[in-house]
Short mmCIF file of C-alpha atoms and ligand atoms in Angstrom, two decimals:
data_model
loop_
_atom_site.label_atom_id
_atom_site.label_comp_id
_atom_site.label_asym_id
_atom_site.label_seq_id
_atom_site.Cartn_x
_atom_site.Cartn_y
_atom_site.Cartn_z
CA UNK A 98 69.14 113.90 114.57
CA UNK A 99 70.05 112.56 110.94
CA UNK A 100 72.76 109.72 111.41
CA UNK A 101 76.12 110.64 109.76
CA UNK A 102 76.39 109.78 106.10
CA UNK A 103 77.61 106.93 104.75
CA UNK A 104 81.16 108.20 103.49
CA UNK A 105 82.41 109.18 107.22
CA UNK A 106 80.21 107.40 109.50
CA UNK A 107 82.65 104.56 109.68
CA UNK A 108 85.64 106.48 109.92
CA UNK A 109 87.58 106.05 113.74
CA UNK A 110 88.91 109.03 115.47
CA UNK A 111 92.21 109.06 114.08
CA UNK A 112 95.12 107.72 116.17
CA UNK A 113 97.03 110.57 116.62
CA UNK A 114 94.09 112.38 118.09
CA UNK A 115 93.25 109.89 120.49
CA UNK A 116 97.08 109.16 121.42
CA UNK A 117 98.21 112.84 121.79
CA UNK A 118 94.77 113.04 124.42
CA UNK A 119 95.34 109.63 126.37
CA UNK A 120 99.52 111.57 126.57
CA UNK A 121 98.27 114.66 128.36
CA UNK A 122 95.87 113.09 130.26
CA UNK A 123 98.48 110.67 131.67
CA UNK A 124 101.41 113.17 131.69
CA UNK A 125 103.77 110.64 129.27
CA UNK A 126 106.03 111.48 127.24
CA UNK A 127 104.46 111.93 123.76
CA UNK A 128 106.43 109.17 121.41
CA UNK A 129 103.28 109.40 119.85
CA UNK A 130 102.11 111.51 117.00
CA UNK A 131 104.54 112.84 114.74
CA UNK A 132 105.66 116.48 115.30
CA UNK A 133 108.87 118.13 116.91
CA UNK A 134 108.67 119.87 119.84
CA UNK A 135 110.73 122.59 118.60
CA UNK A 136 110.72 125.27 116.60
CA UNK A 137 112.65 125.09 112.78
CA UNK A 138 114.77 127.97 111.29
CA UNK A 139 114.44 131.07 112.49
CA UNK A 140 114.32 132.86 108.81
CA UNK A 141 111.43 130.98 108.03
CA UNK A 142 109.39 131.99 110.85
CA UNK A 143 110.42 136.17 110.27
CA UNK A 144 109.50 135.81 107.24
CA UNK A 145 105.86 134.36 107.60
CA UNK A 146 105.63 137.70 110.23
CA UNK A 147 107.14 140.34 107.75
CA UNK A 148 104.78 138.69 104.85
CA UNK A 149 102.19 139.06 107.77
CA UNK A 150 102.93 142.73 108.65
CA UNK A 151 103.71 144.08 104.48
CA UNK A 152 99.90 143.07 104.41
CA UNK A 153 100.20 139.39 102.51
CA UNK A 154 96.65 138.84 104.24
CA UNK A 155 94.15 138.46 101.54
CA UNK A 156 93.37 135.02 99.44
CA UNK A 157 95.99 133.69 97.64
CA UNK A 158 95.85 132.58 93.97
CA UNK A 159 93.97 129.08 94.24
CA UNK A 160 96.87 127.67 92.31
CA UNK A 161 99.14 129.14 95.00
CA UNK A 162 101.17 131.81 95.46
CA UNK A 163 103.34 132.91 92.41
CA UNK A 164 106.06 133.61 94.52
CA UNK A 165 105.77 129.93 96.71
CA UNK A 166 105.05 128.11 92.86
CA UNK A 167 108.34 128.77 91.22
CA UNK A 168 110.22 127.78 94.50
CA UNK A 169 108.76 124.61 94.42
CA UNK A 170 109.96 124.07 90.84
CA UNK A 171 113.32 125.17 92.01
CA UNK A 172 113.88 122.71 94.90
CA UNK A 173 112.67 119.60 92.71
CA UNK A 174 114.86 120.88 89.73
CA UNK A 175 117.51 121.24 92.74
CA UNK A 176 117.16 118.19 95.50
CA UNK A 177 115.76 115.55 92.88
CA UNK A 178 116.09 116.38 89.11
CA UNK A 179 112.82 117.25 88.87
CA UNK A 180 111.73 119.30 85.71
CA UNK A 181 108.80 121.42 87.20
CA UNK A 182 106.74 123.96 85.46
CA UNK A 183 105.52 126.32 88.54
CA UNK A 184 102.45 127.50 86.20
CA UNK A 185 101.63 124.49 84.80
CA UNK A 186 102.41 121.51 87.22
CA UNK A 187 101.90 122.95 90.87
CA UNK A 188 98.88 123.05 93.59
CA UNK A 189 99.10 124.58 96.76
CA UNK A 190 96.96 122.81 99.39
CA UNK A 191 96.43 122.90 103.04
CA UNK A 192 99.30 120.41 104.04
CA UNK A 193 100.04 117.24 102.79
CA UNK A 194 96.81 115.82 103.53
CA UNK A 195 94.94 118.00 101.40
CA UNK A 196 96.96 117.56 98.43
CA UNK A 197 96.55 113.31 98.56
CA UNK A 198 92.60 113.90 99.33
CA UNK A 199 92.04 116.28 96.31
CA UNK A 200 94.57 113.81 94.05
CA UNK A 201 92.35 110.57 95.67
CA UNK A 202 89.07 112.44 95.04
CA UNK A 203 89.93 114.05 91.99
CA UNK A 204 91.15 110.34 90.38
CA UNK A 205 88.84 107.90 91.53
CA UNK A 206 85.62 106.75 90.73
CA UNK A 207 83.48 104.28 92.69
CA UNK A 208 84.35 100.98 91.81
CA UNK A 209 88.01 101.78 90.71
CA UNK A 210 90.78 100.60 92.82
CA UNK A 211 93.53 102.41 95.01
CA UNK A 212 96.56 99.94 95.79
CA UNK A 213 98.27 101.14 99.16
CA UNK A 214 101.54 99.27 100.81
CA UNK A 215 100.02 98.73 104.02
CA UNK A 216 100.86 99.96 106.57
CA UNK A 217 99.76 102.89 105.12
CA UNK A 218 99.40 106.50 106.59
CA UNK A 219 95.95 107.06 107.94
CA UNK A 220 94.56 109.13 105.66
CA UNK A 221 94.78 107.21 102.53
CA UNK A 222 92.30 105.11 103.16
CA UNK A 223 89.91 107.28 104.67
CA UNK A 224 90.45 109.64 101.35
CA UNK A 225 90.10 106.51 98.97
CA UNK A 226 86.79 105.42 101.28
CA UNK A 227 85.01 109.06 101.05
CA UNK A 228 86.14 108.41 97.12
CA UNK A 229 83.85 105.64 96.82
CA UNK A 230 86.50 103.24 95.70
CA UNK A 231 88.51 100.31 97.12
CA UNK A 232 91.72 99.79 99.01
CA UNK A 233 93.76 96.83 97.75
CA UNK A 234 96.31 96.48 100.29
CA UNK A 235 99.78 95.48 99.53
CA UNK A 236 101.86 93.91 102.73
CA UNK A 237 105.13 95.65 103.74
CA UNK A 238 106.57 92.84 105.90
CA UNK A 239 109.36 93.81 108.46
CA UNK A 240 113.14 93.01 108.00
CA UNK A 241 114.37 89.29 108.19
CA UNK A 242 117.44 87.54 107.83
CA UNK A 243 117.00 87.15 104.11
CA UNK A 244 115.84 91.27 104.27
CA UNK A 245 118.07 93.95 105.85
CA UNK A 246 114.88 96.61 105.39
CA UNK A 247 111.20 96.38 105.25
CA UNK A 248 109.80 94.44 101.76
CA UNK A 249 106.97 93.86 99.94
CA UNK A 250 106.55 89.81 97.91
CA UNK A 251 106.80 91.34 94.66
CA UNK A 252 103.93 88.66 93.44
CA UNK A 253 101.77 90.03 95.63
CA UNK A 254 102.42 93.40 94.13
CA UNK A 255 102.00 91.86 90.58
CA UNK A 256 98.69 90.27 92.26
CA UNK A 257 97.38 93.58 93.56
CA UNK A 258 97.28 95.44 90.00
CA UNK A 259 94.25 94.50 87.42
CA UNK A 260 91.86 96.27 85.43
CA UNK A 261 90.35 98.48 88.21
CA UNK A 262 93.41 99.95 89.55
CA UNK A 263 93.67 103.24 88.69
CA UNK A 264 96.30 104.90 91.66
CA UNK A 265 99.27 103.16 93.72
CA UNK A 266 100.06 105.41 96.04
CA UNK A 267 104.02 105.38 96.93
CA UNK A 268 104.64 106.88 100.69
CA UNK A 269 108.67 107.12 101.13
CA UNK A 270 110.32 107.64 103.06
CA UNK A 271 107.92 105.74 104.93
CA UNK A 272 105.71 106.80 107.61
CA UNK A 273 105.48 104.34 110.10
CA UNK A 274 108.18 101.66 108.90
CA UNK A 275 110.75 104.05 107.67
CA UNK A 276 111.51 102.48 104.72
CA UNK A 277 113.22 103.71 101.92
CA UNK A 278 111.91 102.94 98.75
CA UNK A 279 115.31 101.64 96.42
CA UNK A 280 115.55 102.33 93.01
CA UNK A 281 114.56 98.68 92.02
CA UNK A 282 111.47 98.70 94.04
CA UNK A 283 110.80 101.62 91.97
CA UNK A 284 111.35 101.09 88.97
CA UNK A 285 109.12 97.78 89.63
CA UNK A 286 106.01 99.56 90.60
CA UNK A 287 107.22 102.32 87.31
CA UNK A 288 106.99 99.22 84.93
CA UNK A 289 103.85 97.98 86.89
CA UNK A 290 102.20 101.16 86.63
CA UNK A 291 102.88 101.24 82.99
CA UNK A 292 101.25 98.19 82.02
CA UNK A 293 98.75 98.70 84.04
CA UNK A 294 97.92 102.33 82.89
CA UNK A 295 97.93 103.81 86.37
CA UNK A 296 98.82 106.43 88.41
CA UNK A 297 101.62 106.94 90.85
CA UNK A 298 100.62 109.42 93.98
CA UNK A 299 103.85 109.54 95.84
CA UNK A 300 103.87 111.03 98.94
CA UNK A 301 107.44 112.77 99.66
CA UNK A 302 106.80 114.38 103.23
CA UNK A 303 109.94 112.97 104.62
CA UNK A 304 111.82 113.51 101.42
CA UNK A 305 114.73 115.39 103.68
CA UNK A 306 114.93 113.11 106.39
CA UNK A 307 116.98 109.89 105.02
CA UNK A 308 119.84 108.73 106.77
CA UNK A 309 122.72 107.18 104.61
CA UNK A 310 123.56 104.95 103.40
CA UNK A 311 119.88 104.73 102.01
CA UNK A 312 119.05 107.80 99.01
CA UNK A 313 115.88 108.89 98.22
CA UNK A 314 114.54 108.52 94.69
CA UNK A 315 111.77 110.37 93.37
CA UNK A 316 109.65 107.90 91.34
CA UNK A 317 108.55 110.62 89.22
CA UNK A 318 111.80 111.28 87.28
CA UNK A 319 112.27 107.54 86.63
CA UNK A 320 111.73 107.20 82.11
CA UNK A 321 108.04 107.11 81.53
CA UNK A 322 106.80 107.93 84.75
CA UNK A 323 106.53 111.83 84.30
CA UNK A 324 103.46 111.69 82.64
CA UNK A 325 101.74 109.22 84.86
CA UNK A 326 103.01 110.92 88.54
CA UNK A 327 101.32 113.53 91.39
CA UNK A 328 104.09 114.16 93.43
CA UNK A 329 102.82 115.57 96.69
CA UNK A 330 105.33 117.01 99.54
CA UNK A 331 104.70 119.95 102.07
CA UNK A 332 106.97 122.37 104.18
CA UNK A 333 105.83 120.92 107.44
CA UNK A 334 108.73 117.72 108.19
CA UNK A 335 111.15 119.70 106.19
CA UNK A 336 111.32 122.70 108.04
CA UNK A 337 109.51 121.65 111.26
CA UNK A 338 106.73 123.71 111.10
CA UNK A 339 104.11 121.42 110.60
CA UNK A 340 101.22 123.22 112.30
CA UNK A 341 101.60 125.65 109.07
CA UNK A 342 99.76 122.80 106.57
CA UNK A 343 101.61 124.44 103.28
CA UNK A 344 101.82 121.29 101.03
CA UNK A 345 101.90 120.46 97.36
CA UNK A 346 101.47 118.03 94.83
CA UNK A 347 103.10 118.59 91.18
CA UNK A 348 101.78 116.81 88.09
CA UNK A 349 101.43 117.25 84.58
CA UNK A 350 98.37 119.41 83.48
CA UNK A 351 96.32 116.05 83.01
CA UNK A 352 96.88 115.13 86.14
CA UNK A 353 97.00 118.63 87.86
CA UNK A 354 93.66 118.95 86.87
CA UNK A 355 92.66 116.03 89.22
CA UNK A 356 93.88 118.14 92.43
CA UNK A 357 93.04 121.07 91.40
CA UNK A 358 89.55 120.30 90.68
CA UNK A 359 88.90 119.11 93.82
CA UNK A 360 91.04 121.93 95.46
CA UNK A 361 89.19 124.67 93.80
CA UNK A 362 85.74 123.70 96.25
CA UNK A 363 87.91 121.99 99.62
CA UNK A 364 89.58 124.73 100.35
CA UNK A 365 90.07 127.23 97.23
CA UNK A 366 93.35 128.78 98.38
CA UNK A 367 95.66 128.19 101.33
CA UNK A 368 96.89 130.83 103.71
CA UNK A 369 98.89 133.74 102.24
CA UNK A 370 101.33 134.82 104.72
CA UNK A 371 102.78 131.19 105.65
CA UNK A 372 103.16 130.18 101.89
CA UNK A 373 105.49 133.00 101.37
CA UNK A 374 107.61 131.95 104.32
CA UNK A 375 107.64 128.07 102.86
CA UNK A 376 109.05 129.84 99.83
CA UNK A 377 111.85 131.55 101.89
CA UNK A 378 112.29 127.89 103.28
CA UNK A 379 112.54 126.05 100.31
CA UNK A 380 115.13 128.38 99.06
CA UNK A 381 117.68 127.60 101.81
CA UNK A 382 120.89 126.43 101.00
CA UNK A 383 122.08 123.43 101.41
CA UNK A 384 123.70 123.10 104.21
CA UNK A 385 120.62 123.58 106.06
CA UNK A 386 118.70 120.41 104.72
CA UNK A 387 122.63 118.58 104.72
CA UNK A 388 121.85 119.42 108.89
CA UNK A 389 118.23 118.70 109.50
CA UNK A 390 119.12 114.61 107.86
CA UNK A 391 122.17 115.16 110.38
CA UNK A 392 120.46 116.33 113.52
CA UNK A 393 117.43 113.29 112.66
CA UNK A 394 120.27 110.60 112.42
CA UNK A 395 121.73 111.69 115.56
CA UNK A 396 118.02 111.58 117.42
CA UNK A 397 117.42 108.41 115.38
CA UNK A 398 120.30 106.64 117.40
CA UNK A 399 119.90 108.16 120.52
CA UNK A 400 116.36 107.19 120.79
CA UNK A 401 117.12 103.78 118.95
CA UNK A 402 119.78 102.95 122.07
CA UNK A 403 117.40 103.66 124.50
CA UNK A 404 114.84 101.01 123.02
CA UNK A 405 117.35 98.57 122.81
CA UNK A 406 119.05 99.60 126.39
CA UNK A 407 114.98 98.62 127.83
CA UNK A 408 114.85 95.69 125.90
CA UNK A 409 113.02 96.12 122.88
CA UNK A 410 114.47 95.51 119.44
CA UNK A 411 113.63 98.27 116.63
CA UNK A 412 114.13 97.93 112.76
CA UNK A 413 116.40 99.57 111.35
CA UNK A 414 114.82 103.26 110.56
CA UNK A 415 116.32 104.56 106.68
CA UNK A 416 114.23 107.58 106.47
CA UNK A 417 111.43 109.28 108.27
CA UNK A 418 111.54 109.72 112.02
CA UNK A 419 110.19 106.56 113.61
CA UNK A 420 111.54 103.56 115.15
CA UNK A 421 109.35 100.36 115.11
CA UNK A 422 109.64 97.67 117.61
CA UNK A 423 107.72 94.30 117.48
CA UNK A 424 106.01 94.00 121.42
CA UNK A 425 103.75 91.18 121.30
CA UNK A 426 106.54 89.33 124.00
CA UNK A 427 104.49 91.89 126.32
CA UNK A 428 101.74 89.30 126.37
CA UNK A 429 98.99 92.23 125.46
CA UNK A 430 95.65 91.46 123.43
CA UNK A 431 97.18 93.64 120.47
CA UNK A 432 99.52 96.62 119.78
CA UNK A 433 96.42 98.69 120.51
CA UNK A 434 96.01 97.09 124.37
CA UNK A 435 100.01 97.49 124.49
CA UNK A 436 100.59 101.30 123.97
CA UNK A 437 97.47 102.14 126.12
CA UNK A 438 99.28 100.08 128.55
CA UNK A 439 102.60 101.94 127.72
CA UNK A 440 101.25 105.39 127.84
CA UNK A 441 99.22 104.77 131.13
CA UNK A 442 100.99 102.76 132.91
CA UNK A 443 105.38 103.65 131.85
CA UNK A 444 104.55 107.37 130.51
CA UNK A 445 105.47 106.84 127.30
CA UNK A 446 103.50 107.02 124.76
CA UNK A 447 103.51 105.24 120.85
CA UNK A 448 101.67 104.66 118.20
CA UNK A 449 100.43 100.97 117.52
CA UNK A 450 101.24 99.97 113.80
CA UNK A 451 97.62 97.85 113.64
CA UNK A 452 95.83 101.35 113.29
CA UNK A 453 97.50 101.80 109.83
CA UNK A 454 96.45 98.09 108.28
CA UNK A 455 92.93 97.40 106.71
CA UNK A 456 92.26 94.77 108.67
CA UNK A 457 93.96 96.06 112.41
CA UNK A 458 93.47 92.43 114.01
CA UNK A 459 95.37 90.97 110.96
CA UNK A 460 98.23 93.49 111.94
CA UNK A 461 101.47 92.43 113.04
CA UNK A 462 101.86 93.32 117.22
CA UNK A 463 104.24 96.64 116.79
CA UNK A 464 104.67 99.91 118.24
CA UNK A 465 105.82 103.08 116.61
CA UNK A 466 107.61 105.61 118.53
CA UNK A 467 108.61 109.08 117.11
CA UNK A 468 112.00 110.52 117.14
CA UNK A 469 111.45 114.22 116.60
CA UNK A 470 111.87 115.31 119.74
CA UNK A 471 113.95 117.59 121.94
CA UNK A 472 117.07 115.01 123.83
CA UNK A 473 115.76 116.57 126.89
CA UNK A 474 112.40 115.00 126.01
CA UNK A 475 113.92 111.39 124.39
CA UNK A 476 115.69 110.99 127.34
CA UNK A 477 113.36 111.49 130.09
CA UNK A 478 111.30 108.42 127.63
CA UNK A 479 114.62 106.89 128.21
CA UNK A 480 114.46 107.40 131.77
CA UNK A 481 110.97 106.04 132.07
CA UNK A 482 111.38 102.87 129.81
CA UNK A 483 114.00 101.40 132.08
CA UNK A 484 111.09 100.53 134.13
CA UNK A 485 110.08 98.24 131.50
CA UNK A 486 110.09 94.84 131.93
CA UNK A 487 110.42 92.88 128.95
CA UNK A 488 109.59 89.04 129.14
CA UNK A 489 112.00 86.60 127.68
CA UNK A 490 111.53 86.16 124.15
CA UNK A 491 109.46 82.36 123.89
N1 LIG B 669 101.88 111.87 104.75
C1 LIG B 669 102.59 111.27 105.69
C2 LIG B 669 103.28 110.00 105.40
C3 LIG B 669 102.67 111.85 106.96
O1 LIG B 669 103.37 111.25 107.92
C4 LIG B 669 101.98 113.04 107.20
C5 LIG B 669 101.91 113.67 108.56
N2 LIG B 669 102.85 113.88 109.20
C6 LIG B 669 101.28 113.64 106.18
C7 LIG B 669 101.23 113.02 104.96
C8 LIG B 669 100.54 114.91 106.38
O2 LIG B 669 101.31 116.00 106.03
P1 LIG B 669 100.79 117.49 106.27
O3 LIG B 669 100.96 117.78 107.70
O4 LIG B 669 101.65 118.31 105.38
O5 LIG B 669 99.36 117.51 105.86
N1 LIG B 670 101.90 112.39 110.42
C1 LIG B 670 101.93 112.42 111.85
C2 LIG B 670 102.25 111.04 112.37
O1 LIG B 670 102.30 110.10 111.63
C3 LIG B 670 100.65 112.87 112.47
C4 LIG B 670 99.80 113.78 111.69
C5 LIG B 670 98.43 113.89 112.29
O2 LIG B 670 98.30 113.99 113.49
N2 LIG B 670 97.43 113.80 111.48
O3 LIG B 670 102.45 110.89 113.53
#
């Protein structure tokens, strides 16, 4: 048989994947990938069945649906400030994921450079890879006593941007560190980006799920930065559907163009019914996103107590819903060895940080464990990590 080609062949299973398997097959508790275990507002799913019985079954517009465009424009204008044409500025793509990929594909060219804070979601890099360009990895580096929250050595930032760089992509809240982006971090990377004549690709997933006192900024209202910005979001943290894969990115026609170039042949259009069911979500007051932060904080602490109550220390967690937890005390090859370990072995399973780094066996020893989850289910993982045994620190 013909061997792969070249643009996937050295692409891993991704972690999730092989995490969520190596759960069922070992009955733990899945701390692993991110998605709830339950179900989000009950509008939202009536409506994707009454848009599925009044016959909202064929293609949508490639753009996306009319209907689903303008109430995009309305939650930006609403949540962030955000000045959002829905005819001009909007793509509706499968999920997230497909919006970044069609923005990575659709901006670089081989040889050009993609700078990433690392650790970076999976998918980045595979996107930038299949691209033909080049990762240039920035270093996030955990909380310390002169840091209260995850930073990056602003030098090395300065460092990372040259004549190649064409995209920084901008992930916060921050999936897995849950950092919070702050408005002088931003308006660093706006004044880098500037110079530099690049583009920002933020990716706003977890743009509801910040816990205060941390805010979330959206880079692309900062002066200047309109005109240089793909904002990409999608329904599925928001409203806890995330099997649905209605996302979005919003840009200026230039950079529209970029996504929905590449959209037009990955996927043309995205599925009918569910995007006018986002819409209905998107359009819910506020009070119900003023809850969802409320209900994450709340499952935030609970599961952050039970780390700490079997030993292990998390960082502090401003947005997003993970808690990290340094574990190379455990005395394990690497993170990797560590949750297999964890999973097999206590019934818990987690996400090891190394798989989102360019270099895993330069990766920092830390495990990721996700918070959206029934208390039922965060405190049977309680229940089973009191059977750790953590070693003394050295
Ligand atoms: N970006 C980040 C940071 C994520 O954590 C995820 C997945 N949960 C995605 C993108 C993918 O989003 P979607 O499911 O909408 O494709
Ligand atoms: N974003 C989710 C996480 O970080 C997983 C999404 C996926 O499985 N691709 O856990």
């Amino acid at each position: 048989m013909r061997r792969l080609a070249a643009r996937v062949r050295g692409l891993p299973p991704t972690i999730f994947s092989e995490f969520s398997a190596l759960a069922a097959r070992t009955g733990a508790v899945n701390l692993g990938q991110g998605f709830p275990d339950f179900d989000g507002p009950e509008e939202v799913r009536e409506a994707a069945v009454r848009a599925l019985r009044d016959g909202i079954n064929q293609y949508a517009q490639g753009a996306g649906s009319p209907t689903l465009r303008r109430a995009i424009a309305e939650h930006a204008e609403r949540f962030h400030h955000h000045r959002v044409d829905p005819d001009a500025d909007v793509t509706v793509t499968a999920g997230a994921t497909e919006a970044l990929f069609d923005a990575l594909l659709g901006l670089l060219d081989p040889g050009d450079e993609a700078i990433l804070f690392e650790p970076f979601y999976d998918s980045y890099a595979a996107a930038v890879g299949m691209a033909g360009a080049t990762v240039r990895p920035v270093r996030l580096r955990p909380p310390d006593a002169a840091h209260a929250a995850w930073w990056y050595d602003a030098a090395e930032l300065d460092g990372a941007f040259g004549p190649r760089t064409r995209v920084v992509v901008v992930n916060s809240p921050h999936n897995p560190t849950g950092k919070v982006f702050s408005r002088l971090e931003l308006e660093a990377i706006a004044a880098l980006c500037q110079r530099h004549d690049a583009v920002a690709l933020t990716d706003e997933v977890y743009e509801h799920l910040v816990y205060p006192p941390a805010t979330h900024l959206r880079l692309a209202t900062l002066p200047g930065m309109a005109e240089r910005t793909l904002t990409v979001s999608s329904g599925g943290k928001s409203f806890s559907y995330t099997g649905w894969k209605v996302g979005w990115a919003i840009g200026p026609p230039p950079l529209r163009a970029a996504v929905a170039q590449a959209h037009q042949y990955v996927t043309f259009a995205v599925a009918a019914p569910l995007q006018e069911a986002i819409a209905v979500a998107l359009r819910l007051p506020d009070a119900y996103f003023h809850g969802l932060g409320q209900a994450y904080a709340a499952r935030r602490d609970r599961l952050d107590g039970s780390l700490r109550a079997a030993g292990l220390q998390p960082w502090p967690t401003e947005g997003a819903y993970f808690l990290c937890a340094e574990v190379s005390r455990f005395g394990h090859p690497s993170d990797d060895a560590f949750c297999r370990w964890l999973t097999a072995e206590v019934g818990v399973a987690a996400i090891p940080l190394s798989a989102f780094y360019a270099r895993p066996d330069l990766a920092p020893q830390v495990a990721r464990f996700a918070f959206c989850k029934t208390d039922r289910v965060l405190d049977e993982a309680a229940h089973r990590l009191g059977r750790l045994v953590v070693p003394a620190a050295p």
